[in-house]
PDB file of C-alpha atoms in Angstrom:
ATOM      1  CA  MET A   1     201.137 130.184  56.085  1.00 41.00           C
ATOM      2  CA  LYS A   2     204.089 128.957  58.159  1.00 40.00           C
ATOM      3  CA  SER A   3     205.938 127.917  55.037  1.00 41.00           C
ATOM      4  CA  ASN A   4     205.594 131.355  53.455  1.00 42.00           C
ATOM      5  CA  LEU A   5     206.751 133.103  56.645  1.00 37.00           C
ATOM      6  CA  PHE A   6     209.804 130.829  56.956  1.00 35.00           C
ATOM      7  CA  SER A   7     210.759 131.516  53.332  1.00 35.00           C
ATOM      8  CA  ALA A   8     210.467 135.244  53.901  1.00 35.00           C
ATOM      9  CA  LEU A   9     212.769 135.063  56.930  1.00 34.00           C
ATOM     10  CA  LEU A  10     215.398 133.126  55.005  1.00 35.00           C
ATOM     11  CA  PHE A  11     215.307 135.813  52.345  1.00 36.00           C
ATOM     12  CA  LEU A  12     215.678 138.667  54.819  1.00 36.00           C
ATOM     13  CA  ILE A  13     218.527 137.301  56.972  1.00 35.00           C
ATOM     14  CA  PRO A  14     221.331 137.578  54.353  1.00 40.00           C
ATOM     15  CA  ILE A  15     220.254 141.170  53.636  1.00 36.00           C
ATOM     16  CA  LEU A  16     220.441 142.032  57.343  1.00 35.00           C
ATOM     17  CA  ILE A  17     223.901 140.480  57.739  1.00 36.00           C
ATOM     18  CA  PHE A  18     225.211 142.292  54.676  1.00 35.00           C
ATOM     19  CA  SER A  19     223.930 145.635  55.891  1.00 37.00           C
ATOM     20  CA  GLN A  20     225.746 145.185  59.216  1.00 40.00           C
ATOM     21  CA  THR A  21     229.123 144.511  57.606  1.00 58.00           C
ATOM     22  CA  SER A  22     229.067 146.743  54.515  1.00 81.00           C
ATOM     23  CA  ASN A  23     230.893 149.542  56.355  1.00 91.00           C
ATOM     24  CA  ASP A  24     233.697 147.261  57.572  1.00 94.00           C
ATOM     25  CA  LYS A  25     237.132 147.094  55.957  1.00 94.00           C
ATOM     26  CA  THR A  26     239.275 143.964  55.667  1.00 95.00           C
ATOM     27  CA  VAL A  27     243.050 144.242  55.307  1.00 94.00           C
ATOM     28  CA  TYR A  28     245.241 141.193  54.533  1.00 95.00           C
ATOM     29  CA  LEU A  29     248.678 141.063  56.221  1.00 94.00           C
ATOM     30  CA  ASP A  30     251.816 138.962  55.804  1.00 92.00           C
ATOM     31  CA  SER A  31     254.040 137.517  58.546  1.00 90.00           C
ATOM     32  CA  LEU A  32     255.681 140.934  59.050  1.00 79.00           C
ATOM     33  CA  TRP A  33     252.266 142.621  59.301  1.00 86.00           C
ATOM     34  CA  GLN A  34     252.730 144.307  55.956  1.00 81.00           C
ATOM     35  CA  GLU A  35     249.678 144.642  53.712  1.00 87.00           C
ATOM     36  CA  THR A  36     249.443 141.914  51.091  1.00 91.00           C
ATOM     37  CA  SER A  37     246.880 140.191  48.885  1.00 92.00           C
ATOM     38  CA  GLN A  38     244.303 137.652  49.963  1.00 93.00           C
ATOM     39  CA  GLY A  39     245.747 134.161  49.713  1.00 91.00           C
ATOM     40  CA  ASN A  40     249.286 135.340  50.453  1.00 92.00           C
ATOM     41  CA  HIS A  41     248.300 136.517  53.904  1.00 94.00           C
ATOM     42  CA  LYS A  42     249.129 135.085  57.324  1.00 95.00           C
ATOM     43  CA  TYR A  43     246.691 137.343  59.176  1.00 96.00           C
ATOM     44  CA  TYR A  44     243.826 139.633  58.304  1.00 96.00           C
ATOM     45  CA  ARG A  45     242.304 142.639  60.039  1.00 95.00           C
ATOM     46  CA  VAL A  46     238.678 143.710  60.160  1.00 96.00           C
ATOM     47  CA  ILE A  47     238.063 147.365  61.038  1.00 95.00           C
ATOM     48  CA  LYS A  48     234.434 147.733  62.054  1.00 95.00           C
ATOM     49  CA  ASP A  49     232.498 150.687  60.590  1.00 94.00           C
ATOM     50  CA  TYR A  50     235.606 151.869  58.713  1.00 94.00           C
ATOM     51  CA  TYR A  51     233.564 153.800  56.173  1.00 94.00           C
ATOM     52  CA  THR A  52     231.695 155.792  58.812  1.00 93.00           C
ATOM     53  CA  GLU A  53     233.005 158.695  60.869  1.00 92.00           C
ATOM     54  CA  LYS A  54     233.314 157.786  64.556  1.00 91.00           C
ATOM     55  CA  ASP A  55     235.438 158.652  67.569  1.00 91.00           C
ATOM     56  CA  ASN A  56     236.582 155.058  68.163  1.00 93.00           C
ATOM     57  CA  TYR A  57     236.864 151.953  66.006  1.00 95.00           C
ATOM     58  CA  LYS A  58     236.599 148.313  67.027  1.00 96.00           C
ATOM     59  CA  ILE A  59     239.294 146.203  65.350  1.00 96.00           C
ATOM     60  CA  VAL A  60     239.802 142.440  65.236  1.00 96.00           C
ATOM     61  CA  ASP A  61     242.974 140.781  63.952  1.00 97.00           C
ATOM     62  CA  TYR A  62     242.503 137.187  62.771  1.00 97.00           C
ATOM     63  CA  TYR A  63     244.781 134.253  62.093  1.00 97.00           C
ATOM     64  CA  LYS A  64     244.494 132.739  58.637  1.00 95.00           C
ATOM     65  CA  ASN A  65     242.346 129.975  60.168  1.00 94.00           C
ATOM     66  CA  ASP A  66     239.713 132.677  60.954  1.00 94.00           C
ATOM     67  CA  LYS A  67     240.253 132.515  64.703  1.00 96.00           C
ATOM     68  CA  PRO A  68     240.779 135.901  66.408  1.00 97.00           C
ATOM     69  CA  LYS A  69     244.333 136.919  67.305  1.00 97.00           C
ATOM     70  CA  LYS A  70     243.541 140.235  68.988  1.00 97.00           C
ATOM     71  CA  GLU A  71     240.442 142.313  69.731  1.00 97.00           C
ATOM     72  CA  TYR A  72     240.914 145.995  70.538  1.00 96.00           C
ATOM     73  CA  THR A  73     239.690 149.561  70.054  1.00 96.00           C
ATOM     74  CA  ARG A  74     241.566 152.545  68.591  1.00 95.00           C
ATOM     75  CA  ASN A  75     240.688 156.218  68.344  1.00 92.00           C
ATOM     76  CA  GLY A  76     241.478 156.182  64.620  1.00 89.00           C
ATOM     77  CA  LYS A  77     240.449 153.944  61.742  1.00 88.00           C
ATOM     78  CA  ASP A  78     244.038 153.675  60.413  1.00 84.00           C
ATOM     79  CA  GLY A  79     245.786 153.518  63.775  1.00 80.00           C
ATOM     80  CA  GLY A  80     245.688 155.768  66.795  1.00 85.00           C
ATOM     81  CA  ALA A  81     245.824 155.257  70.546  1.00 91.00           C
ATOM     82  CA  PRO A  82     244.417 152.089  72.173  1.00 94.00           C
ATOM     83  CA  ILE A  83     241.294 152.484  74.297  1.00 94.00           C
ATOM     84  CA  GLY A  84     239.759 150.117  76.839  1.00 95.00           C
ATOM     85  CA  GLU A  85     240.199 146.352  76.918  1.00 97.00           C
ATOM     86  CA  GLU A  86     242.604 144.584  74.563  1.00 97.00           C
ATOM     87  CA  THR A  87     242.388 140.790  74.426  1.00 98.00           C
ATOM     88  CA  SER A  88     244.827 138.583  72.520  1.00 98.00           C
ATOM     89  CA  TYR A  89     244.568 134.871  71.698  1.00 98.00           C
ATOM     90  CA  TYR A  90     246.708 131.907  70.707  1.00 97.00           C
ATOM     91  CA  GLU A  91     246.129 130.341  67.309  1.00 96.00           C
ATOM     92  CA  ASN A  92     244.262 127.441  68.928  1.00 95.00           C
ATOM     93  CA  GLY A  93     241.693 129.910  70.269  1.00 95.00           C
ATOM     94  CA  SER A  94     242.914 129.965  73.884  1.00 96.00           C
ATOM     95  CA  LYS A  95     243.127 133.353  75.565  1.00 97.00           C
ATOM     96  CA  LEU A  96     246.678 134.739  75.778  1.00 97.00           C
ATOM     97  CA  LYS A  97     246.457 138.107  77.548  1.00 98.00           C
ATOM     98  CA  VAL A  98     244.063 140.841  78.674  1.00 98.00           C
ATOM     99  CA  VAL A  99     245.255 144.433  79.069  1.00 97.00           C
ATOM    100  CA  PHE A 100     243.331 147.664  79.717  1.00 97.00           C
ATOM    101  CA  TYR A 101     244.298 151.027  78.200  1.00 95.00           C
ATOM    102  CA  ASP A 102     243.520 154.544  79.369  1.00 93.00           C
ATOM    103  CA  LYS A 103     244.660 157.565  77.345  1.00 87.00           C
ATOM    104  CA  GLY A 104     246.766 155.291  75.159  1.00 90.00           C
ATOM    105  CA  ARG A 105     248.695 153.656  78.003  1.00 92.00           C
ATOM    106  CA  PRO A 106     248.258 150.289  79.715  1.00 95.00           C
ATOM    107  CA  THR A 107     246.758 150.654  83.160  1.00 94.00           C
ATOM    108  CA  GLY A 108     245.567 148.529  86.046  1.00 95.00           C
ATOM    109  CA  LYS A 109     245.569 144.769  86.380  1.00 96.00           C
ATOM    110  CA  THR A 110     246.550 142.415  83.556  1.00 97.00           C
ATOM    111  CA  THR A 111     246.443 138.632  83.234  1.00 98.00           C
ATOM    112  CA  SER A 112     248.093 136.209  80.826  1.00 97.00           C
ATOM    113  CA  TRP A 113     247.804 132.455  80.198  1.00 97.00           C
ATOM    114  CA  TYR A 114     249.772 129.625  78.617  1.00 95.00           C
ATOM    115  CA  GLU A 115     248.583 128.051  75.395  1.00 94.00           C
ATOM    116  CA  ASN A 116     247.305 125.024  77.333  1.00 93.00           C
ATOM    117  CA  GLY A 117     244.944 127.306  79.259  1.00 95.00           C
ATOM    118  CA  ASN A 118     246.883 127.369  82.544  1.00 96.00           C
ATOM    119  CA  ILE A 119     247.301 130.781  84.129  1.00 96.00           C
ATOM    120  CA  LYS A 120     250.751 132.297  83.651  1.00 96.00           C
ATOM    121  CA  GLU A 121     250.934 135.743  85.174  1.00 97.00           C
ATOM    122  CA  GLU A 122     249.061 138.383  87.135  1.00 98.00           C
ATOM    123  CA  GLY A 123     250.458 141.880  87.252  1.00 97.00           C
ATOM    124  CA  GLU A 124     249.530 145.527  87.144  1.00 96.00           C
ATOM    125  CA  TYR A 125     250.528 148.648  85.257  1.00 95.00           C
ATOM    126  CA  THR A 126     251.273 151.215  87.907  1.00 92.00           C
ATOM    127  CA  GLY A 127     251.092 154.359  85.763  1.00 87.00           C
ATOM    128  CA  ASN A 128     254.609 155.297  86.906  1.00 84.00           C
ATOM    129  CA  PHE A 129     256.226 155.892  83.513  1.00 80.00           C
ATOM    130  CA  GLU A 130     258.675 158.452  84.863  1.00 79.00           C
ATOM    131  CA  GLN A 131     260.812 155.919  86.748  1.00 77.00           C
ATOM    132  CA  ALA A 132     262.453 153.323  84.541  1.00 73.00           C
ATOM    133  CA  GLY A 133     261.307 149.785  85.312  1.00 79.00           C
ATOM    134  CA  LYS A 134     258.474 150.930  87.574  1.00 87.00           C
ATOM    135  CA  HIS A 135     255.598 151.041  85.082  1.00 91.00           C
ATOM    136  CA  TYR A 136     254.851 147.319  85.468  1.00 94.00           C
ATOM    137  CA  LYS A 137     254.671 145.310  88.683  1.00 96.00           C
ATOM    138  CA  MET A 138     254.684 141.516  88.780  1.00 97.00           C
ATOM    139  CA  ASN A 139     252.330 140.100  91.415  1.00 97.00           C
ATOM    140  CA  GLN A 140     251.983 136.371  90.678  1.00 98.00           C
ATOM    141  CA  PHE A 141     253.710 133.987  88.270  1.00 97.00           C
ATOM    142  CA  TRP A 142     253.247 130.270  87.564  1.00 97.00           C
ATOM    143  CA  ASP A 143     255.187 127.951  85.281  1.00 93.00           C
ATOM    144  CA  GLU A 144     253.362 125.880  82.676  1.00 90.00           C
ATOM    145  CA  ASN A 145     252.891 123.055  85.202  1.00 91.00           C
ATOM    146  CA  LYS A 146     251.066 125.352  87.661  1.00 94.00           C
ATOM    147  CA  ASN A 147     254.030 125.733  90.039  1.00 95.00           C
ATOM    148  CA  HIS A 148     253.582 129.083  91.818  1.00 97.00           C
ATOM    149  CA  LEU A 149     257.074 130.619  91.444  1.00 97.00           C
ATOM    150  CA  ILE A 150     256.387 134.260  92.307  1.00 98.00           C
ATOM    151  CA  VAL A 151     254.053 134.974  95.209  1.00 98.00           C
ATOM    152  CA  ASP A 152     252.952 138.534  95.998  1.00 98.00           C
ATOM    153  CA  GLY A 153     255.798 139.962  93.944  1.00 97.00           C
ATOM    154  CA  ASN A 154     258.642 137.848  95.360  1.00 98.00           C
ATOM    155  CA  GLY A 155     260.367 134.788  93.927  1.00 97.00           C
ATOM    156  CA  VAL A 156     262.359 133.387  91.031  1.00 96.00           C
ATOM    157  CA  TYR A 157     261.133 133.897  87.476  1.00 96.00           C
ATOM    158  CA  MET A 158     261.842 130.960  85.153  1.00 94.00           C
ATOM    159  CA  TYR A 159     260.493 130.954  81.617  1.00 90.00           C
ATOM    160  CA  LYS A 160     261.312 128.612  78.729  1.00 88.00           C
ATOM    161  CA  SER A 161     259.916 128.306  75.221  1.00 86.00           C
ATOM    162  CA  THR A 162     261.161 126.575  72.077  1.00 88.00           C
ATOM    163  CA  ASP A 163     263.495 129.464  71.252  1.00 91.00           C
ATOM    164  CA  TYR A 164     263.923 131.516  74.436  1.00 92.00           C
ATOM    165  CA  VAL A 165     264.978 130.981  78.078  1.00 95.00           C
ATOM    166  CA  GLU A 166     264.972 133.624  80.837  1.00 96.00           C
ATOM    167  CA  THR A 167     265.638 133.478  84.588  1.00 97.00           C
ATOM    168  CA  GLY A 168     265.967 136.053  87.353  1.00 97.00           C
ATOM    169  CA  ASN A 169     264.658 137.330  90.693  1.00 97.00           C
ATOM    170  CA  TYR A 170     261.687 139.523  91.532  1.00 97.00           C
ATOM    171  CA  LEU A 171     261.710 141.616  94.692  1.00 97.00           C
ATOM    172  CA  ASN A 172     258.511 143.399  95.750  1.00 97.00           C
ATOM    173  CA  GLY A 173     257.174 143.060  92.211  1.00 97.00           C
ATOM    174  CA  PHE A 174     260.204 144.327  90.291  1.00 97.00           C
ATOM    175  CA  LYS A 175     263.256 142.765  88.634  1.00 96.00           C
ATOM    176  CA  ASP A 176     266.270 142.744  90.921  1.00 97.00           C
ATOM    177  CA  GLY A 177     269.858 141.495  90.739  1.00 97.00           C
ATOM    178  CA  ASN A 178     271.332 139.500  87.864  1.00 97.00           C
ATOM    179  CA  TRP A 179     269.167 138.129  85.058  1.00 97.00           C
ATOM    180  CA  GLU A 180     270.144 135.677  82.331  1.00 97.00           C
ATOM    181  CA  ALA A 181     268.504 135.046  78.972  1.00 96.00           C
ATOM    182  CA  LYS A 182     269.260 132.836  75.973  1.00 94.00           C
ATOM    183  CA  ASN A 183     267.982 133.290  72.446  1.00 91.00           C
ATOM    184  CA  LEU A 184     268.177 129.719  71.192  1.00 89.00           C
ATOM    185  CA  ARG A 185     267.211 130.613  67.639  1.00 87.00           C
ATOM    186  CA  GLY A 186     269.617 133.550  67.316  1.00 80.00           C
ATOM    187  CA  LYS A 187     272.288 131.743  69.350  1.00 88.00           C
ATOM    188  CA  THR A 188     272.940 134.717  71.617  1.00 93.00           C
ATOM    189  CA  SER A 189     272.809 135.104  75.393  1.00 95.00           C
ATOM    190  CA  ASN A 190     272.442 138.099  77.700  1.00 96.00           C
ATOM    191  CA  ILE A 191     273.367 138.909  81.278  1.00 97.00           C
ATOM    192  CA  GLU A 192     271.650 141.959  82.759  1.00 97.00           C
ATOM    193  CA  LYS A 193     271.696 143.698  86.126  1.00 97.00           C
ATOM    194  CA  TYR A 194     268.656 145.345  87.724  1.00 96.00           C
ATOM    195  CA  ASP A 195     268.138 147.408  90.863  1.00 96.00           C
ATOM    196  CA  SER A 196     264.520 147.337  92.093  1.00 94.00           C
ATOM    197  CA  GLY A 197     263.198 147.334  88.535  1.00 94.00           C
ATOM    198  CA  LYS A 198     265.693 149.805  87.099  1.00 93.00           C
ATOM    199  CA  PHE A 199     267.936 148.424  84.356  1.00 95.00           C
ATOM    200  CA  VAL A 200     271.590 149.051  85.237  1.00 96.00           C
ATOM    201  CA  SER A 201     273.670 147.382  82.514  1.00 97.00           C
ATOM    202  CA  GLY A 202     273.824 144.398  80.224  1.00 96.00           C
ATOM    203  CA  THR A 203     276.139 142.293  78.090  1.00 97.00           C
ATOM    204  CA  ILE A 204     275.227 140.298  74.994  1.00 96.00           C
ATOM    205  CA  PHE A 205     277.339 137.287  73.938  1.00 96.00           C
ATOM    206  CA  PHE A 206     277.250 136.370  70.245  1.00 93.00           C
ATOM    207  CA  ALA A 207     277.732 132.977  68.590  1.00 91.00           C
ATOM    208  CA  ASP A 208     281.219 133.962  67.337  1.00 91.00           C
ATOM    209  CA  ASN A 209     282.386 134.419  70.964  1.00 91.00           C
ATOM    210  CA  THR A 210     282.340 138.219  70.746  1.00 95.00           C
ATOM    211  CA  LYS A 211     280.404 140.326  73.224  1.00 95.00           C
ATOM    212  CA  LYS A 212     278.976 143.812  73.537  1.00 95.00           C
ATOM    213  CA  GLU A 213     277.985 145.857  76.562  1.00 96.00           C
ATOM    214  CA  TYR A 214     274.930 148.115  76.562  1.00 95.00           C
ATOM    215  CA  LEU A 215     273.399 150.653  78.940  1.00 94.00           C
ATOM    216  CA  GLU A 216     269.907 150.779  77.413  1.00 93.00           C
ATOM    217  CA  ILE A 217     267.546 147.912  76.696  1.00 92.00           C
ATOM    218  CA  GLU A 218     266.235 149.560  73.543  1.00 92.00           C
ATOM    219  CA  THR A 219     267.479 152.393  71.337  1.00 92.00           C
ATOM    220  CA  ARG A 220     265.492 153.815  68.444  1.00 91.00           C
ATOM    221  CA  PRO A 221     267.081 154.323  65.034  1.00 92.00           C
ATOM    222  CA  GLN A 222     268.484 157.791  64.397  1.00 93.00           C
ATOM    223  CA  PRO A 223     269.808 159.572  61.295  1.00 94.00           C
ATOM    224  CA  LYS A 224     273.602 159.733  61.487  1.00 93.00           C
ATOM    225  CA  LYS A 225     273.470 163.525  61.212  1.00 91.00           C
ATOM    226  CA  GLY A 226     270.539 163.853  63.618  1.00 92.00           C
ATOM    227  CA  MET A 227     266.782 164.270  63.277  1.00 91.00           C
ATOM    228  CA  GLN A 228     267.017 167.952  62.414  1.00 92.00           C
ATOM    229  CA  ASP A 229     269.131 167.097  59.371  1.00 93.00           C
ATOM    230  CA  PHE A 230     266.540 164.506  58.322  1.00 92.00           C
ATOM    231  CA  TYR A 231     263.623 166.943  58.626  1.00 91.00           C
ATOM    232  CA  SER A 232     265.610 169.624  56.819  1.00 91.00           C
ATOM    233  CA  PHE A 233     266.379 167.191  53.980  1.00 92.00           C
ATOM    234  CA  ILE A 234     262.703 166.311  53.580  1.00 91.00           C
ATOM    235  CA  GLY A 235     261.736 170.000  53.487  1.00 90.00           C
ATOM    236  CA  LYS A 236     264.384 170.971  50.935  1.00 91.00           C
ATOM    237  CA  ASN A 237     263.889 168.020  48.599  1.00 92.00           C
ATOM    238  CA  PHE A 238     260.099 167.661  48.621  1.00 91.00           C
ATOM    239  CA  SER A 239     258.648 169.042  45.376  1.00 89.00           C
ATOM    240  CA  LEU A 240     255.007 170.062  45.144  1.00 89.00           C
ATOM    241  CA  THR A 241     253.199 168.780  42.080  1.00 89.00           C
ATOM    242  CA  LYS A 242     251.375 171.071  39.667  1.00 90.00           C
ATOM    243  CA  GLU A 243     248.076 169.413  40.596  1.00 89.00           C
ATOM    244  CA  ALA A 244     248.656 170.097  44.306  1.00 88.00           C
ATOM    245  CA  LYS A 245     249.461 173.771  43.650  1.00 89.00           C
ATOM    246  CA  LYS A 246     246.456 174.171  41.380  1.00 88.00           C
ATOM    247  CA  ASN A 247     244.104 172.747  44.018  1.00 86.00           C
ATOM    248  CA  ASN A 248     245.783 174.536  46.935  1.00 88.00           C
ATOM    249  CA  VAL A 249     246.310 171.246  48.772  1.00 86.00           C
ATOM    250  CA  LYS A 250     247.447 171.417  52.375  1.00 87.00           C
ATOM    251  CA  GLY A 251     247.519 169.056  55.326  1.00 91.00           C
ATOM    252  CA  LYS A 252     249.678 166.177  56.501  1.00 91.00           C
ATOM    253  CA  ILE A 253     250.863 163.005  54.844  1.00 91.00           C
ATOM    254  CA  PHE A 254     251.391 160.221  57.386  1.00 91.00           C
ATOM    255  CA  VAL A 255     254.143 157.867  56.302  1.00 91.00           C
ATOM    256  CA  GLN A 256     255.570 154.676  57.746  1.00 90.00           C
ATOM    257  CA  PHE A 257     258.875 152.955  56.979  1.00 91.00           C
ATOM    258  CA  VAL A 258     261.324 150.449  58.386  1.00 91.00           C
ATOM    259  CA  VAL A 259     264.939 151.174  59.274  1.00 92.00           C
ATOM    260  CA  ASP A 260     266.661 147.824  58.718  1.00 93.00           C
ATOM    261  CA  LYS A 261     269.671 146.343  60.519  1.00 92.00           C
ATOM    262  CA  GLU A 262     272.033 148.062  58.059  1.00 92.00           C
ATOM    263  CA  GLY A 263     270.499 151.472  58.704  1.00 91.00           C
ATOM    264  CA  GLN A 264     268.648 151.765  55.396  1.00 92.00           C
ATOM    265  CA  ILE A 265     265.064 152.961  54.902  1.00 92.00           C
ATOM    266  CA  VAL A 266     262.987 150.130  53.425  1.00 90.00           C
ATOM    267  CA  GLU A 267     259.297 149.293  52.948  1.00 89.00           C
ATOM    268  CA  PRO A 268     258.022 152.887  52.924  1.00 91.00           C
ATOM    269  CA  LYS A 269     254.283 153.404  52.630  1.00 89.00           C
ATOM    270  CA  VAL A 270     251.702 156.113  53.063  1.00 90.00           C
ATOM    271  CA  ILE A 271     249.284 155.487  55.929  1.00 86.00           C
ATOM    272  CA  LYS A 272     247.143 158.536  55.189  1.00 87.00           C
ATOM    273  CA  GLY A 273     247.768 160.611  52.095  1.00 90.00           C
ATOM    274  CA  LEU A 274     246.636 163.754  50.320  1.00 89.00           C
ATOM    275  CA  GLY A 275     246.691 162.573  46.719  1.00 91.00           C
ATOM    276  CA  TYR A 276     247.603 164.795  43.736  1.00 91.00           C
ATOM    277  CA  GLY A 277     250.941 162.980  43.392  1.00 90.00           C
ATOM    278  CA  LEU A 278     252.119 164.125  46.829  1.00 90.00           C
ATOM    279  CA  ASP A 279     252.048 160.621  48.342  1.00 92.00           C
ATOM    280  CA  GLU A 280     254.422 159.316  45.658  1.00 94.00           C
ATOM    281  CA  GLU A 281     256.686 162.303  46.212  1.00 93.00           C
ATOM    282  CA  ALA A 282     256.847 161.552  49.944  1.00 92.00           C
ATOM    283  CA  ILE A 283     258.035 158.010  49.225  1.00 94.00           C
ATOM    284  CA  ARG A 284     260.622 159.269  46.707  1.00 94.00           C
ATOM    285  CA  VAL A 285     262.150 161.715  49.177  1.00 93.00           C
ATOM    286  CA  LEU A 286     262.255 159.162  52.008  1.00 92.00           C
ATOM    287  CA  LEU A 287     264.145 156.654  49.875  1.00 92.00           C
ATOM    288  CA  LYS A 288     266.609 159.340  48.764  1.00 91.00           C
ATOM    289  CA  TYR A 289     267.811 160.037  52.317  1.00 90.00           C
ATOM    290  CA  GLY A 290     271.091 158.483  53.436  1.00 79.00           C
ATOM    291  CA  ASP A 291     272.129 156.132  56.211  1.00 85.00           C
ATOM    292  CA  TRP A 292     270.646 155.856  59.689  1.00 92.00           C
ATOM    293  CA  ILE A 293     272.066 154.395  62.859  1.00 93.00           C
ATOM    294  CA  PRO A 294     269.979 151.212  63.243  1.00 93.00           C
ATOM    295  CA  GLY A 295     267.916 150.542  66.333  1.00 93.00           C
ATOM    296  CA  GLU A 296     269.110 148.065  68.928  1.00 93.00           C
ATOM    297  CA  GLN A 297     267.420 145.760  71.384  1.00 91.00           C
ATOM    298  CA  ARG A 298     269.557 144.380  74.191  1.00 92.00           C
ATOM    299  CA  GLY A 299     272.735 145.169  72.230  1.00 92.00           C
ATOM    300  CA  ARG A 300     271.546 143.501  69.028  1.00 90.00           C
ATOM    301  CA  LYS A 301     270.700 145.420  65.865  1.00 91.00           C
ATOM    302  CA  VAL A 302     267.034 145.064  64.901  1.00 91.00           C
ATOM    303  CA  ARG A 303     264.610 146.245  62.246  1.00 92.00           C
ATOM    304  CA  CYS A 304     262.512 149.083  63.576  1.00 91.00           C
ATOM    305  CA  LYS A 305     259.277 150.590  62.263  1.00 88.00           C
ATOM    306  CA  TYR A 306     259.081 154.366  62.157  1.00 86.00           C
ATOM    307  CA  SER A 307     256.085 156.666  61.590  1.00 87.00           C
ATOM    308  CA  MET A 308     256.027 160.409  60.945  1.00 86.00           C
ATOM    309  CA  PRO A 309     253.866 163.173  59.436  1.00 90.00           C
ATOM    310  CA  ILE A 310     254.984 165.377  56.552  1.00 89.00           C
ATOM    311  CA  ALA A 311     253.248 168.762  56.625  1.00 89.00           C
ATOM    312  CA  ILE A 312     252.205 170.158  53.237  1.00 85.00           C
ATOM    313  CA  THR A 313     251.293 173.725  52.390  1.00 79.00           C
ATOM    314  CA  THR A 314     250.963 175.216  48.907  1.00 67.00           C
ATOM    315  CA  GLN A 315     250.990 178.827  50.030  1.00 58.00           C
TER     316      GLN A 315
END
């Protein structure tokens, strides 16, 4: 009797496991987090209950070695605002950082660790997004050897990795005075000035001995003729397909693309489409548009991902 019962349990377990995961979706991603095929991936993402309609979706990003990279919740199956706790991990499985989100923004206390498991940082998101540099407050910071460098918001920050070095002062939890950073891989260095958390100015020094001053840490890419010109171009050049007109299709196509360092639109894709040939038309029009002013980070041109909706009406 025991033998028969044990056999029955073995038969039922795989069915139970399959039924719990049949609504999940797995997406394979390359090193740039672009969708790719299995085998060519560096990461993969599992969206729990993707094929069911819910308010929130649990998502887990994995390294190729099947260890989790990040666990989080979004209010959409294909993106959306973060909700609740977000935990990220190193590739060896050690915890990297824990952050909490409320209404899509980080809030409250956060903690991060080094890859060897030693604690690195304790801080808090203040909710003050109106004042530049005041949304995050540093409380405690340790170097990798457990030396307590910042105590109750005051001290000298010193961080070094294989490709990056940064030093500067914290005063009452915020950056203050002159800060220096070196990008060892890109062979650039930066000097920046802060006033109680507020960024004042910065200078980047390039490997060819040239330099550039900047007044913003980050700038988003912009069409050379302005956003209104870009939207107007999309509206004038988007052609509805016969199938879309016949079926009276309306709604929004959500597209994503990258503005590269030269200011060109590359890697366009549809995040959520409407079908009937409209998704392909959206990509065609995006690629037809001219040059952009590329985004910058600390005075250096960078690739920047951009997302936008395209509203469709056949009336």
